[in-house]
Amino acid sequence: MEGVGFVLMPVPMASATMDGCMAEKLKKTLLYSYGIPDLGFTLMTNMELFFFSAFLTDYAEFSLSVAGYILGFTSLADMLFAPVAGILLQKVTLKFGGKYRSWFLIGPPVVAVLFILQFTKIGTILTATLIIVSGFILSHVIWNIMFTASASMVGRLSRRPNERTILSASRAQGFSAAGIIFSVTSLPMIYFFASRTNEITGFTLATAVYVFFMILGYFYIYLMTAGMDPYDETIPFQGSPPPKQSVIEMVGLVFKNPPLMLLILAEVFRNSYIFIVASFAIYYFKYVVNNMAFLTWFILAISISRLLGTFAAAWIGVKLGKRRSYWLFMILSAILFASSKFFSGTTWGFTIFICAGSMLGMVAGSMSTALFSDTVVYGEWKTGKKIRAFTMALLTFPIKIGVLIRSGVIAFGLISIGFVANAEPTPQVVDGISSIMSFMPAIACIISGGIFYFGYRLEDQGVLEMEEEISERIEAGD
């Protein structure tokens, strides 16, 4: 027995086989290149993640109060508008290219223009602030739709658990590969453009390069998935169409889907460990080992380790199943993060254990998209209603909550150890920083893995059987 939890075992179907789910298997070129749009997307968003705040204060030279207003207001708005992507995608059908696939064509160019505005300073302080804030909020609303559409397409492209696992891992590979590319191209490119124009324009042009590749990535997958998003291009029923769900009803259906709620909770803690490691790295190398120059190598090393994890995930997820892979590798990751404490005060020893923990954690993270897609199937099987777009949009919720947890850990953690910025660190501060960076990610991973081990019960074969039963209901006219 793997602990307690609800049991989800539909009546077995003798005909339920992986190969029987669809008439044709997906081409390997699509399976293993589905993450190309996510590579371009992450290159673009990394500009914001690593440079947005510094751009506002050090390059655009906004006052700290104005920069603080921009950062605070945009972060709050981003969180509040997060559900909008799922609601719009659930209710709006663009029939020319498919319900989800159409957004790969029309979304990226609009996002590109709006996102570039985040790295500009046009007109007066008030005008520049309004332009940046507007570009931020509007670009995020639309890119959330694109991100959700890409995740939703995983369930549309294939009903085979193995193929969904590979597609999900391919997306994770795109995210991780972007980290490597960004680490070696971003600063040289910014400096290159800045030396030929000015510092502000240097950021603007570097951003433009990344958004160009983002557009190409989504256009590529739009072409590769031609004819694979047909469900909403034709009317598959007779008589009047079924009523559309209200927002309240969609939210209610989420609470009727225990696997989805448990998955969201597990993903909150999985994302938390990623943000904690990233945020405390600068404190570790500045105050613990006094080697800030090594931070660049640390970022590169952790990006490579995460990429290796995604490559392993495609094989491991197929062999062990998504659920088992998730909880097992989160627990193994926790062990490695905790073990890094024994190497505190070192550069390479600590880095190796943190990177190893991140690599194993990425095996679990690579299951995320496919797991969300499985909860869509469970929800439809249980309630008879499909809210794929709204469900897949919830992929972003754990990320945003994880950022909040990270912020809390930084604020309370640094205060509790007596940290003083730019002061000679005391032994208590040195030990505290390394302890936080080792033990807090370990705790987050244990909680995430524990949720899956004791609570989450959807297995790949069970999802297959649910889909077979759903198909039979449709054929029977239920």
mmCIF file of C-alpha atoms in Angstrom, residues 237-421:
data_model
loop_
_atom_site.group_PDB
_atom_site.id
_atom_site.type_symbol
_atom_site.label_atom_id
_atom_site.label_comp_id
_atom_site.label_asym_id
_atom_site.label_seq_id
_atom_site.Cartn_x
_atom_site.Cartn_y
_atom_site.Cartn_z
ATOM 1 C CA PHE A 237 -23.763 17.278 -32.249
ATOM 2 C CA GLN A 238 -27.279 17.543 -33.533
ATOM 3 C CA GLY A 239 -29.823 20.153 -32.478
ATOM 4 C CA SER A 240 -29.034 23.180 -30.348
ATOM 5 C CA PRO A 241 -25.518 23.452 -28.860
ATOM 6 C CA PRO A 242 -24.995 22.650 -25.190
ATOM 7 C CA PRO A 243 -24.947 25.632 -22.832
ATOM 8 C CA LYS A 244 -21.548 27.130 -22.070
ATOM 9 C CA GLN A 245 -20.278 26.929 -18.509
ATOM 10 C CA SER A 246 -20.271 30.050 -16.392
ATOM 11 C CA VAL A 247 -17.149 31.119 -14.524
ATOM 12 C CA ILE A 248 -18.733 30.033 -11.232
ATOM 13 C CA GLU A 249 -19.509 26.617 -12.670
ATOM 14 C CA MET A 250 -15.939 26.195 -13.961
ATOM 15 C CA VAL A 251 -14.532 27.050 -10.543
ATOM 16 C CA GLY A 252 -16.976 24.618 -8.946
ATOM 17 C CA LEU A 253 -15.820 21.843 -11.268
ATOM 18 C CA VAL A 254 -12.229 22.395 -10.099
ATOM 19 C CA PHE A 255 -13.302 21.668 -6.516
ATOM 20 C CA LYS A 256 -14.947 18.454 -7.729
ATOM 21 C CA ASN A 257 -11.589 17.291 -9.103
ATOM 22 C CA PRO A 258 -9.423 16.105 -6.129
ATOM 23 C CA PRO A 259 -6.470 15.000 -8.319
ATOM 24 C CA LEU A 260 -6.305 18.483 -9.837
ATOM 25 C CA MET A 261 -6.353 20.207 -6.450
ATOM 26 C CA LEU A 262 -3.654 17.897 -5.086
ATOM 27 C CA LEU A 263 -1.546 18.422 -8.212
ATOM 28 C CA ILE A 264 -1.785 22.209 -7.832
ATOM 29 C CA LEU A 265 -0.726 21.936 -4.189
ATOM 30 C CA ALA A 266 2.222 19.678 -5.033
ATOM 31 C CA GLU A 267 3.288 22.011 -7.831
ATOM 32 C CA VAL A 268 3.212 24.995 -5.454
ATOM 33 C CA PHE A 269 5.961 23.419 -3.339
ATOM 34 C CA ARG A 270 7.878 22.107 -6.363
ATOM 35 C CA ASN A 271 8.020 25.601 -7.833
ATOM 36 C CA SER A 272 8.922 27.036 -4.426
ATOM 37 C CA TYR A 273 12.156 25.069 -4.219
ATOM 38 C CA ILE A 274 13.213 26.331 -7.654
ATOM 39 C CA PHE A 275 12.675 29.975 -6.712
ATOM 40 C CA ILE A 276 14.347 29.584 -3.303
ATOM 41 C CA VAL A 277 17.491 28.089 -4.840
ATOM 42 C CA ALA A 278 17.639 30.777 -7.524
ATOM 43 C CA SER A 279 17.084 33.643 -5.076
ATOM 44 C CA PHE A 280 19.535 32.534 -2.391
ATOM 45 C CA ALA A 281 22.349 31.721 -4.826
ATOM 46 C CA ILE A 282 23.542 35.332 -4.902
ATOM 47 C CA TYR A 283 23.597 35.468 -1.087
ATOM 48 C CA TYR A 284 25.527 32.198 -0.907
ATOM 49 C CA PHE A 285 28.258 33.205 -3.323
ATOM 50 C CA LYS A 286 28.527 36.739 -1.979
ATOM 51 C CA TYR A 287 28.434 36.112 1.773
ATOM 52 C CA VAL A 288 29.265 32.429 2.333
ATOM 53 C CA VAL A 289 32.086 31.693 -0.138
ATOM 54 C CA ASN A 290 32.880 35.312 -1.109
ATOM 55 C CA ASN A 291 33.045 34.445 -4.807
ATOM 56 C CA MET A 292 30.480 36.440 -6.783
ATOM 57 C CA ALA A 293 32.249 35.673 -10.054
ATOM 58 C CA PHE A 294 31.239 32.037 -9.673
ATOM 59 C CA LEU A 295 27.536 32.920 -9.772
ATOM 60 C CA THR A 296 27.580 32.917 -13.594
ATOM 61 C CA TRP A 297 29.010 29.391 -13.615
ATOM 62 C CA PHE A 298 26.461 28.299 -11.030
ATOM 63 C CA ILE A 299 23.575 29.508 -13.207
ATOM 64 C CA LEU A 300 25.045 27.740 -16.229
ATOM 65 C CA ALA A 301 25.649 24.533 -14.274
ATOM 66 C CA ILE A 302 22.152 24.423 -12.818
ATOM 67 C CA SER A 303 20.651 25.087 -16.271
ATOM 68 C CA ILE A 304 22.601 22.178 -17.743
ATOM 69 C CA SER A 305 21.601 19.890 -14.890
ATOM 70 C CA ARG A 306 17.949 20.752 -15.344
ATOM 71 C CA LEU A 307 18.205 20.061 -19.074
ATOM 72 C CA LEU A 308 19.740 16.644 -18.367
ATOM 73 C CA GLY A 309 16.834 15.961 -16.043
ATOM 74 C CA THR A 310 14.314 16.662 -18.795
ATOM 75 C CA PHE A 311 16.084 14.298 -21.192
ATOM 76 C CA ALA A 312 16.005 11.527 -18.599
ATOM 77 C CA ALA A 313 12.365 12.293 -17.780
ATOM 78 C CA ALA A 314 11.013 11.170 -21.160
ATOM 79 C CA TRP A 315 12.422 7.674 -20.596
ATOM 80 C CA ILE A 316 11.795 7.475 -16.846
ATOM 81 C CA GLY A 317 8.199 8.724 -17.118
ATOM 82 C CA VAL A 318 7.366 6.036 -19.680
ATOM 83 C CA LYS A 319 9.025 3.263 -17.658
ATOM 84 C CA LEU A 320 7.783 4.146 -14.171
ATOM 85 C CA GLY A 321 4.636 6.121 -14.942
ATOM 86 C CA LYS A 322 4.085 9.807 -14.245
ATOM 87 C CA ARG A 323 2.757 9.512 -10.691
ATOM 88 C CA ARG A 324 5.537 7.255 -9.413
ATOM 89 C CA SER A 325 8.212 9.276 -11.209
ATOM 90 C CA TYR A 326 6.924 12.468 -9.621
ATOM 91 C CA TRP A 327 6.931 11.439 -5.961
ATOM 92 C CA LEU A 328 10.074 9.297 -6.192
ATOM 93 C CA PHE A 329 12.260 11.968 -7.772
ATOM 94 C CA MET A 330 10.955 14.718 -5.506
ATOM 95 C CA ILE A 331 12.038 12.646 -2.491
ATOM 96 C CA LEU A 332 15.447 11.886 -4.052
ATOM 97 C CA SER A 333 15.848 15.574 -4.829
ATOM 98 C CA ALA A 334 15.090 16.444 -1.189
ATOM 99 C CA ILE A 335 17.858 14.085 -0.023
ATOM 100 C CA LEU A 336 20.415 15.758 -2.280
ATOM 101 C CA PHE A 337 19.415 19.278 -1.269
ATOM 102 C CA ALA A 338 19.697 18.391 2.420
ATOM 103 C CA SER A 339 23.059 16.692 1.790
ATOM 104 C CA SER A 340 24.455 19.885 0.265
ATOM 105 C CA LYS A 341 24.622 21.305 3.810
ATOM 106 C CA PHE A 342 27.624 19.063 4.492
ATOM 107 C CA PHE A 343 29.489 20.994 1.780
ATOM 108 C CA SER A 344 28.504 24.484 2.909
ATOM 109 C CA GLY A 345 31.345 26.939 2.608
ATOM 110 C CA THR A 346 32.645 25.270 -0.556
ATOM 111 C CA THR A 347 32.123 26.328 -4.145
ATOM 112 C CA TRP A 348 32.086 23.215 -6.301
ATOM 113 C CA GLY A 349 30.964 20.678 -3.690
ATOM 114 C CA PHE A 350 27.898 22.695 -2.782
ATOM 115 C CA THR A 351 27.174 23.457 -6.440
ATOM 116 C CA ILE A 352 27.367 19.794 -7.459
ATOM 117 C CA PHE A 353 24.812 18.684 -4.853
ATOM 118 C CA ILE A 354 22.433 21.572 -5.590
ATOM 119 C CA CYS A 355 22.671 20.851 -9.321
ATOM 120 C CA ALA A 356 22.115 17.111 -8.765
ATOM 121 C CA GLY A 357 19.043 17.878 -6.674
ATOM 122 C CA SER A 358 17.779 20.238 -9.358
ATOM 123 C CA MET A 359 18.334 17.627 -12.056
ATOM 124 C CA LEU A 360 16.259 15.016 -10.215
ATOM 125 C CA GLY A 361 13.614 17.590 -9.354
ATOM 126 C CA MET A 362 13.315 18.399 -13.034
ATOM 127 C CA VAL A 363 12.414 14.771 -13.769
ATOM 128 C CA ALA A 364 9.323 15.327 -11.632
ATOM 129 C CA GLY A 365 8.718 18.773 -13.137
ATOM 130 C CA SER A 366 8.766 17.313 -16.630
ATOM 131 C CA MET A 367 5.608 15.358 -15.766
ATOM 132 C CA SER A 368 3.665 18.512 -14.931
ATOM 133 C CA THR A 369 1.916 19.278 -18.232
ATOM 134 C CA ALA A 370 0.932 15.653 -18.792
ATOM 135 C CA LEU A 371 -0.351 15.348 -15.218
ATOM 136 C CA PHE A 372 -2.575 18.395 -15.632
ATOM 137 C CA SER A 373 -3.884 16.865 -18.850
ATOM 138 C CA ASP A 374 -4.701 13.659 -16.950
ATOM 139 C CA THR A 375 -6.756 15.623 -14.427
ATOM 140 C CA VAL A 376 -8.788 17.018 -17.327
ATOM 141 C CA VAL A 377 -9.688 13.457 -18.278
ATOM 142 C CA TYR A 378 -10.616 12.620 -14.690
ATOM 143 C CA GLY A 379 -12.806 15.705 -14.425
ATOM 144 C CA GLU A 380 -14.699 14.861 -17.599
ATOM 145 C CA TRP A 381 -15.021 11.205 -16.569
ATOM 146 C CA LYS A 382 -16.417 12.153 -13.156
ATOM 147 C CA THR A 383 -18.682 15.096 -14.050
ATOM 148 C CA GLY A 384 -19.370 14.626 -17.755
ATOM 149 C CA LYS A 385 -18.155 18.193 -18.384
ATOM 150 C CA LYS A 386 -14.900 19.278 -20.003
ATOM 151 C CA ILE A 387 -13.028 22.418 -18.953
ATOM 152 C CA ARG A 388 -9.643 21.642 -20.519
ATOM 153 C CA ALA A 389 -8.646 25.261 -21.186
ATOM 154 C CA PHE A 390 -9.544 26.480 -17.711
ATOM 155 C CA THR A 391 -7.826 23.501 -16.087
ATOM 156 C CA MET A 392 -4.618 23.866 -18.085
ATOM 157 C CA ALA A 393 -4.538 27.589 -17.272
ATOM 158 C CA LEU A 394 -4.112 26.577 -13.639
ATOM 159 C CA LEU A 395 -0.552 25.528 -14.560
ATOM 160 C CA THR A 396 0.474 29.114 -13.809
ATOM 161 C CA PHE A 397 -1.132 29.295 -10.351
ATOM 162 C CA PRO A 398 1.535 27.204 -8.578
ATOM 163 C CA ILE A 399 4.230 29.365 -10.161
ATOM 164 C CA LYS A 400 2.753 32.585 -8.814
ATOM 165 C CA ILE A 401 2.102 31.148 -5.359
ATOM 166 C CA GLY A 402 5.613 29.690 -5.366
ATOM 167 C CA VAL A 403 6.995 33.187 -5.936
ATOM 168 C CA LEU A 404 5.057 34.409 -2.885
ATOM 169 C CA ILE A 405 6.455 31.594 -0.737
ATOM 170 C CA ARG A 406 9.948 32.398 -1.997
ATOM 171 C CA SER A 407 9.489 36.035 -1.013
ATOM 172 C CA GLY A 408 8.357 35.031 2.464
ATOM 173 C CA VAL A 409 11.328 32.703 2.918
ATOM 174 C CA ILE A 410 13.722 35.474 1.879
ATOM 175 C CA ALA A 411 12.161 38.122 4.119
ATOM 176 C CA PHE A 412 11.703 36.043 7.279
ATOM 177 C CA GLY A 413 14.771 33.897 6.701
ATOM 178 C CA LEU A 414 17.214 36.779 6.400
ATOM 179 C CA ILE A 415 15.701 38.600 9.366
ATOM 180 C CA SER A 416 15.847 35.496 11.555
ATOM 181 C CA ILE A 417 19.585 34.974 10.945
ATOM 182 C CA GLY A 418 20.451 38.627 11.589
ATOM 183 C CA PHE A 419 21.440 39.431 8.006
ATOM 184 C CA VAL A 420 22.715 42.954 7.227
ATOM 185 C CA ALA A 421 23.211 43.865 3.562
#
